Structures are given as structure tokens and as C-alpha cells.
CSV table of C-alpha atoms and ligand atoms in Angstrom, one decimal:
chain,number,residue,atom,x,y,z
F,11,UNK,CA,55.2,124.6,43.6
F,12,UNK,CA,58.1,123.2,46.0
F,13,UNK,CA,61.6,122.6,44.6
F,14,UNK,CA,62.6,119.5,45.6
F,15,UNK,CA,65.7,121.1,47.2
F,16,UNK,CA,62.7,123.0,49.3
F,17,UNK,CA,61.1,120.1,50.3
F,18,UNK,CA,63.6,118.6,51.5
F,19,UNK,CA,64.3,121.6,53.7
F,20,UNK,CA,61.0,121.5,54.9
F,21,UNK,CA,61.3,117.4,55.5
F,22,UNK,CA,64.7,118.1,57.6
F,23,UNK,CA,63.2,120.8,59.7
F,24,UNK,CA,60.4,118.7,60.6
F,25,UNK,CA,61.4,116.8,63.6
F,26,UNK,CA,63.3,120.3,65.0
F,27,UNK,CA,60.5,122.2,65.1
F,28,UNK,CA,58.4,119.6,67.2
F,29,UNK,CA,61.1,119.1,69.1
F,30,UNK,CA,61.4,123.3,69.9
F,31,UNK,CA,57.7,123.5,70.5
F,32,UNK,CA,57.7,120.2,73.2
F,33,UNK,CA,60.9,121.8,74.7
F,34,UNK,CA,59.7,125.2,74.2
F,35,UNK,CA,59.7,127.4,78.1
F,36,UNK,CA,56.6,129.1,79.3
F,37,UNK,CA,56.6,132.4,78.3
F,38,UNK,CA,58.7,134.8,80.2
F,39,UNK,CA,58.1,136.6,83.7
F,40,UNK,CA,57.3,140.4,82.8
F,41,UNK,CA,58.7,142.2,85.3
F,42,UNK,CA,59.5,146.1,85.9
F,43,UNK,CA,62.1,147.8,87.6
F,44,UNK,CA,62.3,151.3,88.3
F,45,UNK,CA,65.5,152.6,86.5
F,46,UNK,CA,67.7,151.0,84.3
F,47,UNK,CA,70.7,150.0,86.5
F,48,UNK,CA,68.1,147.7,88.4
F,49,UNK,CA,67.1,146.1,84.7
F,50,UNK,CA,70.1,145.0,83.9
F,51,UNK,CA,70.6,142.9,87.2
F,52,UNK,CA,67.2,141.0,87.2
F,53,UNK,CA,68.7,140.5,83.3
F,54,UNK,CA,71.6,139.3,85.2
F,55,UNK,CA,69.6,137.2,87.7
F,56,UNK,CA,66.8,136.1,85.8
F,57,UNK,CA,68.3,135.7,82.4
F,58,UNK,CA,65.7,134.4,79.2
F,59,UNK,CA,63.4,133.8,81.7
F,60,UNK,CA,62.2,137.3,82.5
F,61,UNK,CA,60.8,140.0,80.2
F,62,UNK,CA,62.2,143.0,81.5
F,63,UNK,CA,61.2,146.7,81.6
F,64,UNK,CA,62.5,150.1,82.9
F,65,UNK,CA,60.5,152.6,83.6
F,66,UNK,CA,63.9,155.1,83.9
F,67,UNK,CA,65.3,154.4,80.6
F,68,UNK,CA,69.3,154.8,80.2
F,69,UNK,CA,70.8,158.5,80.9
F,70,UNK,CA,67.7,159.0,83.3
F,71,UNK,CA,67.6,160.8,86.0
F,72,UNK,CA,65.2,159.1,89.0
F,73,UNK,CA,65.3,161.1,91.5
F,74,UNK,CA,62.5,164.0,90.2
F,75,UNK,CA,60.6,161.3,87.9
F,76,UNK,CA,56.9,162.1,86.4
F,77,UNK,CA,55.5,159.0,85.7
F,78,UNK,CA,53.8,157.8,82.4
F,79,UNK,CA,50.2,156.1,81.8
F,80,UNK,CA,52.6,153.9,80.2
F,81,UNK,CA,54.4,153.4,83.5
F,82,UNK,CA,51.2,151.8,85.2
F,83,UNK,CA,50.0,149.9,82.3
F,84,UNK,CA,53.6,148.5,83.0
F,85,UNK,CA,53.1,147.8,86.2
F,86,UNK,CA,49.7,146.6,86.1
F,87,UNK,CA,50.9,143.7,83.9
F,88,UNK,CA,54.1,142.9,86.1
F,89,UNK,CA,54.6,140.0,87.9
F,90,UNK,CA,57.3,141.2,89.9
F,91,UNK,CA,58.3,145.5,90.7
F,92,UNK,CA,61.4,146.0,91.5
F,93,UNK,CA,62.6,148.7,93.4
F,94,UNK,CA,65.9,150.3,95.0
F,95,UNK,CA,64.5,151.9,98.4
F,96,UNK,CA,65.7,153.9,100.4
F,97,UNK,CA,63.7,156.7,99.6
F,98,UNK,CA,64.9,156.9,95.4
F,99,UNK,CA,61.9,156.4,94.3
F,100,UNK,CA,59.4,159.2,95.5
F,101,UNK,CA,57.0,159.0,92.8
F,102,UNK,CA,56.8,155.2,93.6
F,103,UNK,CA,53.8,154.3,96.4
F,104,UNK,CA,51.7,156.6,94.5
F,105,UNK,CA,51.8,155.0,91.2
F,106,UNK,CA,51.7,152.0,92.5
F,107,UNK,CA,48.5,152.3,93.9
F,108,UNK,CA,46.7,153.7,91.0
F,109,UNK,CA,48.7,151.2,88.8
F,110,UNK,CA,46.4,148.7,90.6
F,111,UNK,CA,49.6,146.2,90.3
F,112,UNK,CA,49.3,143.0,91.9
F,113,UNK,CA,52.8,142.5,91.4
F,114,UNK,CA,55.5,141.5,94.0
F,115,UNK,CA,57.2,144.0,94.8
F,116,UNK,CA,60.6,143.5,95.7
F,117,UNK,CA,63.5,146.0,97.6
F,118,UNK,CA,66.6,145.8,96.0
F,119,UNK,CA,68.3,147.4,99.1
F,120,UNK,CA,66.5,145.8,101.7
F,121,UNK,CA,69.8,144.0,103.1
F,122,UNK,CA,72.1,146.9,102.6
F,123,UNK,CA,73.2,148.7,105.7
F,124,UNK,CA,72.1,152.5,104.7
F,125,UNK,CA,74.6,155.5,105.0
F,126,UNK,CA,72.9,158.8,106.0
F,127,UNK,CA,72.6,161.4,103.3
F,128,UNK,CA,74.9,163.9,104.6
F,129,UNK,CA,73.1,166.6,103.4
F,130,UNK,CA,69.5,166.5,101.6
F,131,UNK,CA,70.3,169.3,99.0
F,132,UNK,CA,72.6,171.8,98.0
F,133,UNK,CA,77.1,171.6,99.7
F,134,UNK,CA,77.6,173.2,103.4
F,135,UNK,CA,74.5,174.1,104.6
F,136,UNK,CA,75.1,171.6,107.5
F,137,UNK,CA,71.5,170.8,108.3
F,138,UNK,CA,70.4,167.5,108.0
F,139,UNK,CA,67.0,165.7,106.9
F,140,UNK,CA,68.2,162.1,109.0
F,141,UNK,CA,67.2,161.0,104.5
F,142,UNK,CA,69.3,158.1,103.7
F,143,UNK,CA,71.5,157.9,101.2
F,144,UNK,CA,69.6,155.6,98.0
F,145,UNK,CA,73.2,155.3,96.0
F,146,UNK,CA,73.8,151.8,97.5
F,147,UNK,CA,74.6,150.2,94.0
F,148,UNK,CA,78.5,152.3,93.5
F,149,UNK,CA,79.5,149.9,96.2
F,150,UNK,CA,80.1,146.7,94.4
F,151,UNK,CA,79.3,144.6,97.8
F,152,UNK,CA,75.9,145.8,97.7
F,153,UNK,CA,75.1,145.3,94.8
F,154,UNK,CA,75.8,141.2,96.1
F,155,UNK,CA,73.1,142.2,98.2
F,156,UNK,CA,70.7,143.6,95.4
F,157,UNK,CA,71.3,140.4,93.6
F,158,UNK,CA,70.3,137.7,96.4
F,159,UNK,CA,67.0,140.4,97.0
F,160,UNK,CA,66.0,139.8,93.3
F,161,UNK,CA,66.8,135.9,93.1
F,162,UNK,CA,64.8,135.6,96.3
F,163,UNK,CA,61.8,137.5,95.0
F,164,UNK,CA,62.3,136.6,91.8
F,165,UNK,CA,62.2,132.7,93.2
F,166,UNK,CA,58.6,133.6,95.4
F,167,UNK,CA,56.8,135.2,91.9
F,168,UNK,CA,58.1,132.5,90.1
F,169,UNK,CA,58.9,129.2,92.0
F,170,UNK,CA,59.1,126.6,89.2
F,171,UNK,CA,62.4,128.5,88.1
F,172,UNK,CA,64.0,129.1,91.5
F,173,UNK,CA,66.6,126.8,91.1
F,174,UNK,CA,67.7,128.6,87.9
F,175,UNK,CA,67.4,131.5,89.5
F,176,UNK,CA,69.6,131.3,92.4
F,177,UNK,CA,72.4,129.3,90.3
F,178,UNK,CA,72.3,132.5,88.0
F,179,UNK,CA,72.3,135.3,90.7
F,180,UNK,CA,75.2,132.5,92.1
F,181,UNK,CA,77.2,133.3,89.1
F,182,UNK,CA,76.9,136.8,89.0
F,183,UNK,CA,77.5,137.1,92.4
F,184,UNK,CA,81.1,135.7,91.1
F,185,UNK,CA,81.4,138.1,88.6
F,186,UNK,CA,80.5,141.0,91.0
F,187,UNK,CA,83.8,139.6,93.4
F,188,UNK,CA,86.1,140.0,90.5
F,189,UNK,CA,84.4,143.1,89.3
F,190,UNK,CA,85.5,144.3,93.1
F,191,UNK,CA,88.9,143.2,92.7
F,192,UNK,CA,89.1,145.1,89.5
F,193,UNK,CA,88.4,148.7,91.0
F,194,UNK,CA,89.8,148.0,93.8
F,195,UNK,CA,93.2,147.6,92.1
F,196,UNK,CA,92.3,150.0,89.4
F,197,UNK,CA,92.5,152.5,92.4
F,198,UNK,CA,95.6,151.3,94.0
F,199,UNK,CA,97.7,152.8,91.0
F,200,UNK,CA,96.9,156.1,92.8
F,201,UNK,CA,98.3,157.6,95.4
F,202,UNK,CA,95.3,157.9,98.5
F,203,UNK,CA,95.8,161.7,99.2
F,204,UNK,CA,94.6,162.7,95.5
F,205,UNK,CA,91.5,160.3,95.1
F,206,UNK,CA,89.4,163.2,95.7
F,207,UNK,CA,87.0,164.2,93.2
F,208,UNK,CA,83.7,166.8,92.7
F,209,UNK,CA,80.6,165.4,90.3
F,210,UNK,CA,77.6,167.2,90.1
F,211,UNK,CA,75.2,165.1,92.5
F,212,UNK,CA,76.2,163.9,95.6
F,213,UNK,CA,75.5,159.9,94.1
F,214,UNK,CA,79.0,158.6,95.1
F,215,UNK,CA,79.3,158.9,98.7
F,216,UNK,CA,79.1,154.7,98.9
F,217,UNK,CA,81.6,154.4,96.1
F,218,UNK,CA,83.9,156.7,98.5
F,219,UNK,CA,83.3,155.1,101.6
F,220,UNK,CA,84.2,151.4,99.5
F,221,UNK,CA,87.3,152.3,97.5
F,222,UNK,CA,88.5,155.2,99.6
F,223,UNK,CA,88.1,158.0,97.7
F,224,UNK,CA,86.9,161.1,98.9
F,225,UNK,CA,83.9,162.9,96.9
F,226,UNK,CA,82.0,167.0,97.2
F,227,UNK,CA,78.8,167.0,94.7
F,228,UNK,CA,77.8,170.1,93.4
F,229,UNK,CA,74.7,168.7,94.7
F,230,UNK,CA,73.2,167.0,97.6
F,231,UNK,CA,71.8,163.1,97.3
F,232,UNK,CA,68.8,164.5,95.4
F,233,UNK,CA,70.2,166.0,92.5
F,234,UNK,CA,67.1,168.0,92.7
F,235,UNK,CA,67.9,171.5,94.1
F,236,UNK,CA,70.4,174.2,93.2
F,237,UNK,CA,73.5,175.0,95.1
F,238,UNK,CA,73.3,178.6,96.8
F,239,UNK,CA,76.6,180.6,95.3
F,240,UNK,CA,77.9,180.5,98.5
F,241,UNK,CA,78.4,176.2,98.1
F,242,UNK,CA,79.8,177.0,95.0
F,243,UNK,CA,81.7,179.5,96.2
F,244,UNK,CA,83.2,177.2,98.8
F,245,UNK,CA,83.3,174.7,96.3
F,246,UNK,CA,85.8,177.0,93.8
F,247,UNK,CA,87.9,177.7,97.1
F,248,UNK,CA,88.5,174.0,97.6
F,249,UNK,CA,89.5,173.4,94.3
F,250,UNK,CA,91.7,176.2,93.8
F,251,UNK,CA,93.4,175.2,97.3
F,252,UNK,CA,94.5,172.1,95.3
F,253,UNK,CA,92.6,169.7,97.6
F,254,UNK,CA,90.2,168.8,94.2
F,255,UNK,CA,92.6,167.7,91.7
F,256,UNK,CA,89.8,166.1,89.1
F,257,UNK,CA,86.3,167.0,88.2
F,258,UNK,CA,84.0,164.9,86.9
F,259,UNK,CA,80.0,165.2,84.9
F,260,UNK,CA,77.0,162.8,85.5
F,261,UNK,CA,75.4,161.0,82.4
F,262,UNK,CA,71.7,162.1,84.6
F,263,UNK,CA,72.8,165.6,85.6
F,264,UNK,CA,72.8,169.0,83.5
F,265,UNK,CA,76.6,170.0,82.9
F,266,UNK,CA,76.7,173.4,83.7
F,267,UNK,CA,77.4,173.8,86.6
F,268,UNK,CA,80.8,172.1,87.0
F,269,UNK,CA,81.5,173.2,83.2
F,270,UNK,CA,80.7,177.3,85.2
F,271,UNK,CA,82.9,175.3,88.1
F,272,UNK,CA,86.1,174.3,86.0
F,273,UNK,CA,85.7,178.0,84.3
F,274,UNK,CA,86.4,179.3,87.0
F,275,UNK,CA,89.1,177.8,88.6
F,276,UNK,CA,90.8,176.5,85.5
F,277,UNK,CA,90.1,173.2,87.0
F,278,UNK,CA,90.3,170.0,84.5
F,279,UNK,CA,86.6,168.2,83.7
F,280,UNK,CA,88.2,164.2,84.0
F,281,UNK,CA,85.1,163.2,82.2
F,282,UNK,CA,81.7,161.7,82.0
F,283,UNK,CA,80.5,159.2,85.6
F,284,UNK,CA,77.6,157.1,84.9
F,285,UNK,CA,75.9,157.4,88.7
F,286,UNK,CA,72.3,156.9,88.9
F,287,UNK,CA,71.9,155.4,84.8
F,288,UNK,CA,73.5,153.1,81.9
F,289,UNK,CA,74.4,154.6,79.4
F,290,UNK,CA,72.5,153.6,75.9
F,291,UNK,CA,73.2,150.2,74.6
F,292,UNK,CA,76.3,150.2,72.5
F,293,UNK,CA,77.6,153.1,74.7
F,294,UNK,CA,80.1,152.9,77.6
F,295,UNK,CA,78.2,152.0,80.6
F,296,UNK,CA,75.3,149.6,79.0
F,297,UNK,CA,75.7,146.9,82.0
F,298,UNK,CA,76.5,147.9,85.4
F,299,UNK,CA,79.6,146.3,85.9
F,300,UNK,CA,81.0,148.2,82.3
F,301,UNK,CA,79.8,151.2,84.4
F,302,UNK,CA,81.6,150.7,87.4
F,303,UNK,CA,84.7,149.9,85.0
F,304,UNK,CA,83.4,152.7,83.3
F,305,UNK,CA,83.5,155.2,86.3
F,306,UNK,CA,87.0,153.6,87.6
F,307,UNK,CA,88.9,153.7,84.3
F,308,UNK,CA,88.0,157.8,84.3
F,309,UNK,CA,88.3,158.6,87.9
F,310,UNK,CA,92.1,156.8,87.7
F,311,UNK,CA,93.1,158.3,84.6
F,312,UNK,CA,92.4,162.2,85.7
F,313,UNK,CA,93.9,161.4,89.1
F,314,UNK,CA,97.0,160.1,87.4
F,315,UNK,CA,97.6,162.9,84.7
F,316,UNK,CA,99.4,165.5,85.8
I,428,LIG,ZN1,71.1,160.4,92.3
């Protein structure tokens, strides 16, 4: 039997329940992003109107990713698939075909001026595969272009909410402008000649160019090929000559190569950078903006010590 209090609560809640049902928005649009950084950008632009799935999750390496049957199902159910492009997701076209998806495929980097990969693999080969460097998100200015492409793609698939996507994209671009200024202000504490770092794979070329930091890497842009002994020796020489003040591990890469170089040279490891993936929720890089902040803070701290 209902108590009087419970009955009163039900009566009081009833009009709200009716109002909520009437105003309930349509189901969120299903969107697949290929990796976690893009998934965050889609969430920033889509808000509650989208349900985003990331194929490669936090701390995952998208370069050599092997798609699963669940990925094909996610693609088949999606209305929009957001990809980085610039050769990042070499496994994607086959997955799109095998999934039979009819989703609109949005290439987030479409408006970006690509940088050519300095080297496809290893270090110092001196040969060039002519490949593009896919890591364009490491420059905030490029991510503003990503956001514009994502908003246009979502609006095309879901015209009824085009205004919402444009408004959210505009607000997020303003956040990105502030983030870009924040990164520049933080790096201003480091003299230009000390801004030289070593990372696991060559993911920071766009960052280097945008924010005036020199970056050398143990591996090339693909993260897959092992560096040769000669390449490692060349890096060790540069560090011993004092030309690289700080070494960094990455969240997506095996840290052993950098640890070996640190042990060999006595150089200090300045921490872990988030290159191609976010951290888990609750970690230091759970969103794109936090990823850029964390990386900048970590680099500045290492370069201003000792
Ligand atoms: Zn990478």
C-alpha cells in the first residue's frame, strides 16, 4: 500500500514526467571515431546529441592496430565515422568495406596542410618514403580545422541539429585558441636553445613546428619499425654532446628503447608524453586539451630543471 507521502511524491512528479517525455530529444546519433583523441573532439562538438565509440582506446597505438569483429559491428551501426586521415589508419578502408557500413566517413584532417614524414621508420636513413606525417593534432591550430570538419560532417548527417553542432564547435574553437596561447606562454619560460627533446616515435613534428621545439625520435612516424644500432648510436652521440636535455617516454610506446638510451648516457627521463592517445578517464590526459596541457607542462618542467 502506498503511504500518503509516496502518493504525494508520485502526484508531484507526474507533470514533470510528462513534460520530460514530450521534450525528450531523439536518440543520440551513433558516431565512430578511429582513436581516442578524435573521439574527444567529436564529443566536444556533438555533446549529448552523439554517442561516440572509439575503435582504438585510451593509451592504444592506432598505427599497427588490428580491427576486431566488434569494430566492424560498430561501424555497421554508425551514421558517421570520423577518421584522422594522412595515412594514419592504414587498416581502415578494409574495415569499412568488410563492415558494409553506409556511414558518412569524415576525414578530420581534410583542411590541414600536411607535413611530410621526415622518415618513415628508424632514424637517419636519409631516405624518404614521401609519406605524410599523420600527427597533425599535435598543433592546436590544426585541431581547429579538425573541429570545423567534424561539425560539418555531423551537420550533414543530422541536419536538424546543424545549428547546435556549429554553436558547440564555435565555443570549442574559442577554448582551443585559449589553449594555444597557454602552451606558448608556458614554453616562453624555456630559452629557445634548450628546447630540444627526444621521444619514442616521431609524433611531435607538428608540435615542434608550431611551438618552436626541436624533436628527435627513436622511431619514425609509424612507431612500428625497430631502430637500428647505428641510429641508436647517433642518438646517444647527440645526447652525450649535450644537445638533447630531456628524454621522454610515450603512453602508447614501449619505454625500453628510451630507458636504454637514458641508462647508456646518464640522461634523465623527463616523464611520459601522450602522443597518439588519451589517458584513461581520471588520468592526466583524459581530453585533448588536457593532453596538450600535460605534455607542455611535462616538457617545460624537464627543460627548466638543472
Ligand atoms: Zn604515432
